[in-house]
Coordinates of N, CA and C in Angstrom, one line a residue:
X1 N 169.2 74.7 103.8 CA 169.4 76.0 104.4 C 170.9 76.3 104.8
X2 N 171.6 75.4 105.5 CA 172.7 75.6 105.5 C 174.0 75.8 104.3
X3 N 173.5 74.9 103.1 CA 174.4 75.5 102.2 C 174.0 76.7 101.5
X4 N 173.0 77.0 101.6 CA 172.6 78.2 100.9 C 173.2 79.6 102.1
X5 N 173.4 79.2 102.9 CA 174.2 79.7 104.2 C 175.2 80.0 103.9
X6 N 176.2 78.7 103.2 CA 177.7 78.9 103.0 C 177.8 79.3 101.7
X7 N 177.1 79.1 100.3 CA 177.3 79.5 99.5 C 177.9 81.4 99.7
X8 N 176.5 82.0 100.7 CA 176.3 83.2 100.9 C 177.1 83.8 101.6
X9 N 177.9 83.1 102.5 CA 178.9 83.6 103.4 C 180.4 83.8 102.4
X10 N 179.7 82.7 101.1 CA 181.0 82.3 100.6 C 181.3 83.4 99.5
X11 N 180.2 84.0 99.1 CA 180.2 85.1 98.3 C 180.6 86.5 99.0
X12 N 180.0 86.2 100.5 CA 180.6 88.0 100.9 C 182.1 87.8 101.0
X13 N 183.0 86.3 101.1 CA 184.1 86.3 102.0 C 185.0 86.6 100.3
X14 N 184.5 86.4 98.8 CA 185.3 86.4 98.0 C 184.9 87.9 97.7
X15 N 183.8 88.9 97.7 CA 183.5 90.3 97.7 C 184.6 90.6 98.2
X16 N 185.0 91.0 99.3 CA 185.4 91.5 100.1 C 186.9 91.1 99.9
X17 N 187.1 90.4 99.8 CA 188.5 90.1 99.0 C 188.9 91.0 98.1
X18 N 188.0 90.8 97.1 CA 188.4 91.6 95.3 C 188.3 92.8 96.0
X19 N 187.8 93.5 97.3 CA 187.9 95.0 97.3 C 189.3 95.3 98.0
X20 N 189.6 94.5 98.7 CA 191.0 94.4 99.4 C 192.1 94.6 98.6
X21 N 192.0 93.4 97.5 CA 192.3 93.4 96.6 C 193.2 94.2 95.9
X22 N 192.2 95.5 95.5 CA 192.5 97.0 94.8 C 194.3 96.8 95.6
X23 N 194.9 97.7 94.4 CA 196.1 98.3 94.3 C 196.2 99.3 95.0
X24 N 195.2 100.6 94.5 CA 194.7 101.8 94.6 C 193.5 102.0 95.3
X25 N 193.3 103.5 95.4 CA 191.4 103.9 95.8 C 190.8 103.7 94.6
X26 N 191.4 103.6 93.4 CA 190.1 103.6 92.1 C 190.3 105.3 91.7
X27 N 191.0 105.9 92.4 CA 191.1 107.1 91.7 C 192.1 107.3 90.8
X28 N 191.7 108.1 89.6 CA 192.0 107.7 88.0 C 193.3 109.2 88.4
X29 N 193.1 109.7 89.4 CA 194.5 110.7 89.2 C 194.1 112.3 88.3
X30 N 195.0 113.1 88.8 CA 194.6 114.2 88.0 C 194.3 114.1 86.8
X31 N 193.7 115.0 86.2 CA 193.5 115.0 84.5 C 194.2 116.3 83.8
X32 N 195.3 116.3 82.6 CA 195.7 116.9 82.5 C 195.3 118.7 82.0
X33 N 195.9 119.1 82.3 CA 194.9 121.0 82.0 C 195.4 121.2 80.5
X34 N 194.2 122.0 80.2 CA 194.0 122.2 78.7 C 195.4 122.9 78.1
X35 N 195.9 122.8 76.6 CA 197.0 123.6 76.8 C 196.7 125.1 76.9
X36 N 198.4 125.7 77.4 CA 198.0 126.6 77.5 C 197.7 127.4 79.2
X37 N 196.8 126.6 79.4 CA 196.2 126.9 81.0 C 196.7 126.5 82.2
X38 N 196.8 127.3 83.4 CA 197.7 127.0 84.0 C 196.4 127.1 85.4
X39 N 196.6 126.5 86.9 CA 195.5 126.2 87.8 C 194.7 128.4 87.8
X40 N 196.6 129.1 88.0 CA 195.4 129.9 87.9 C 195.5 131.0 87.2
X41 N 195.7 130.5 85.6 CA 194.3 131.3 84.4 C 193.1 130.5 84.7
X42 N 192.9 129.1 84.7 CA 191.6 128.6 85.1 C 190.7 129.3 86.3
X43 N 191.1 129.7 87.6 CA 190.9 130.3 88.5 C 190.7 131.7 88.3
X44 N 191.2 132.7 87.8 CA 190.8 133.8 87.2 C 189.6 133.8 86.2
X45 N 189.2 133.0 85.2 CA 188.4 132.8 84.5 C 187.0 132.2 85.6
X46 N 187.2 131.6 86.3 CA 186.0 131.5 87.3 C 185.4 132.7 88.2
X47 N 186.7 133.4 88.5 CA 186.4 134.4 89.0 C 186.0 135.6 88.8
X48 N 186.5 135.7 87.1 CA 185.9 136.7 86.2 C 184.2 136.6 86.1
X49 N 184.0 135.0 85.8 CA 182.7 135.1 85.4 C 181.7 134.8 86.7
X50 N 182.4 134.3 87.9 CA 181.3 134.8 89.4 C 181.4 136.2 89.4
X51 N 182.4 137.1 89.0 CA 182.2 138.7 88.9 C 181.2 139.0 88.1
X52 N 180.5 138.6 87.2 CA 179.5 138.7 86.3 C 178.2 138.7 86.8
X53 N 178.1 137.6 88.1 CA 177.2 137.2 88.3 C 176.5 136.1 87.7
X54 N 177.7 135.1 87.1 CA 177.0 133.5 86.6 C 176.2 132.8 87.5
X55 N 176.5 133.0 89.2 CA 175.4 132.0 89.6 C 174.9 131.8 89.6
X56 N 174.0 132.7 89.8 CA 172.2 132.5 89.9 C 172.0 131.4 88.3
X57 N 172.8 132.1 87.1 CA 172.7 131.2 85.7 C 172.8 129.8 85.9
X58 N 174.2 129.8 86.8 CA 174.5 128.0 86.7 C 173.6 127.3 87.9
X59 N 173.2 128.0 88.6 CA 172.2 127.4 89.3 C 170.6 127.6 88.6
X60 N 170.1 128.1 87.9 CA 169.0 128.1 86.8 C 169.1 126.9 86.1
X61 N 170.3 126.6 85.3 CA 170.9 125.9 84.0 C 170.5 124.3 85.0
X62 N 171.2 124.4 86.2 CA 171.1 122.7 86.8 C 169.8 122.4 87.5
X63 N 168.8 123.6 87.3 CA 167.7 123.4 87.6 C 166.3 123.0 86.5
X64 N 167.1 123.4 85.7 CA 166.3 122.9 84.3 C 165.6 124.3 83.7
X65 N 165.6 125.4 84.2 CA 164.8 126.6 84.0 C 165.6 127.0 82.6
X66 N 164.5 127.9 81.6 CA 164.7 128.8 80.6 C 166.0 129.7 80.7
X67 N 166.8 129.8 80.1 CA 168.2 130.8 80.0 C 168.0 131.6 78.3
X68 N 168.3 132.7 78.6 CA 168.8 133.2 77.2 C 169.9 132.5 76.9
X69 N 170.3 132.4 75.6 CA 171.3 132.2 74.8 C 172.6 132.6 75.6
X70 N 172.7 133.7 75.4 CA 174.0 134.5 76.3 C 174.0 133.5 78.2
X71 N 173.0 134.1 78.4 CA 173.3 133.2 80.3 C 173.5 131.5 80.1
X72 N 173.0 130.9 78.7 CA 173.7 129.3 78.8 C 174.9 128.9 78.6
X73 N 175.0 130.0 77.8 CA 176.7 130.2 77.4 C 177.7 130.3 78.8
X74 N 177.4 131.4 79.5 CA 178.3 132.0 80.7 C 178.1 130.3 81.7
X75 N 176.9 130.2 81.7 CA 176.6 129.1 83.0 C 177.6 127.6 82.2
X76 N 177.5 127.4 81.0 CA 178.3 126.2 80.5 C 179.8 126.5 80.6
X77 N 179.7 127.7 80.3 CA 181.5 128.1 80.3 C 181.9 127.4 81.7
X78 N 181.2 128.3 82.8 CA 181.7 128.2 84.1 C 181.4 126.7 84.6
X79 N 180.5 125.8 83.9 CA 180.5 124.2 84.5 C 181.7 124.0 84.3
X80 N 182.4 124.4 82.9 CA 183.3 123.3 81.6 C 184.7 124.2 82.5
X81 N 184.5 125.0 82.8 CA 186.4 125.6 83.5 C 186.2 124.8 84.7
X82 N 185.3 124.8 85.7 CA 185.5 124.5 86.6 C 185.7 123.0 86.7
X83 N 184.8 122.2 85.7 CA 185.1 120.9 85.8 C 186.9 120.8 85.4
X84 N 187.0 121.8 84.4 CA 188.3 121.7 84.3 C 189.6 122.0 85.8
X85 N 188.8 123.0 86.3 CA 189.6 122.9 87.3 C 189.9 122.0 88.6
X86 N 188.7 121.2 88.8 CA 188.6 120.3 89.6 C 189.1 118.9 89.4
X87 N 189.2 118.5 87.9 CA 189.6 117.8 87.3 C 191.3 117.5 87.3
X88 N 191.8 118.6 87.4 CA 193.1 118.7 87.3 C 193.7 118.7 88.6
X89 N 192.9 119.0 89.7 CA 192.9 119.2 91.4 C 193.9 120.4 91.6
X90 N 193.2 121.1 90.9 CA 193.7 123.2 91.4 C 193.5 123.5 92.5
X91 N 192.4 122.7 93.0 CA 191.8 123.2 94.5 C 192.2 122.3 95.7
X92 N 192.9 121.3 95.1 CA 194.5 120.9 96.5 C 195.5 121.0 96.2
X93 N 195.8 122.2 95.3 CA 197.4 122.2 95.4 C 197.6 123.5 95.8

């Protein structure tokens, strides 16, 4: 019992090391924006298409429900800009 004690103690004490460890948080850093695009043409194009009325679509689309052709379109657009936008961190600079 007791070694099975220290093996286990011995395993959280080298865990907890390798996290210490890290350099970094593990965060990979902005991702660069598509060419061409700037934080806000991306931001206008989000805003264009919540002027549309995409939400209710993109909230449809992540719910698994039926879209016409056209509202899968608008609801993927606005995932793929915004991941673009978030991606790039538009929304802390």
């Amino acid at each position: 019992m007791r070694r099975a004690r220290a093996i286990v103690a011995a395993g959280v004490v080298l865990g907890l090391a390798g996290c210490a460890g890290g350099s970094g948080s593990g965060d990979p850093g902005a991702k660069p924006l598509p060419v061409g695009e700037t934080c806000q043409s991306l931001r206008g194009q989000l805003d264009r298409l919540l002027a549309r009325g995409v939400q209710p679509k993109v909230e449809a689309l992540s719910a698994g429900r039926k879209l016409s052709p056209k509202d899968k379109a608008d609801a993927e657009a606005y995932n793929r800009i915004l991941n673009q936008y978030l991606g790039a961190r538009c929304h802390v600079a």
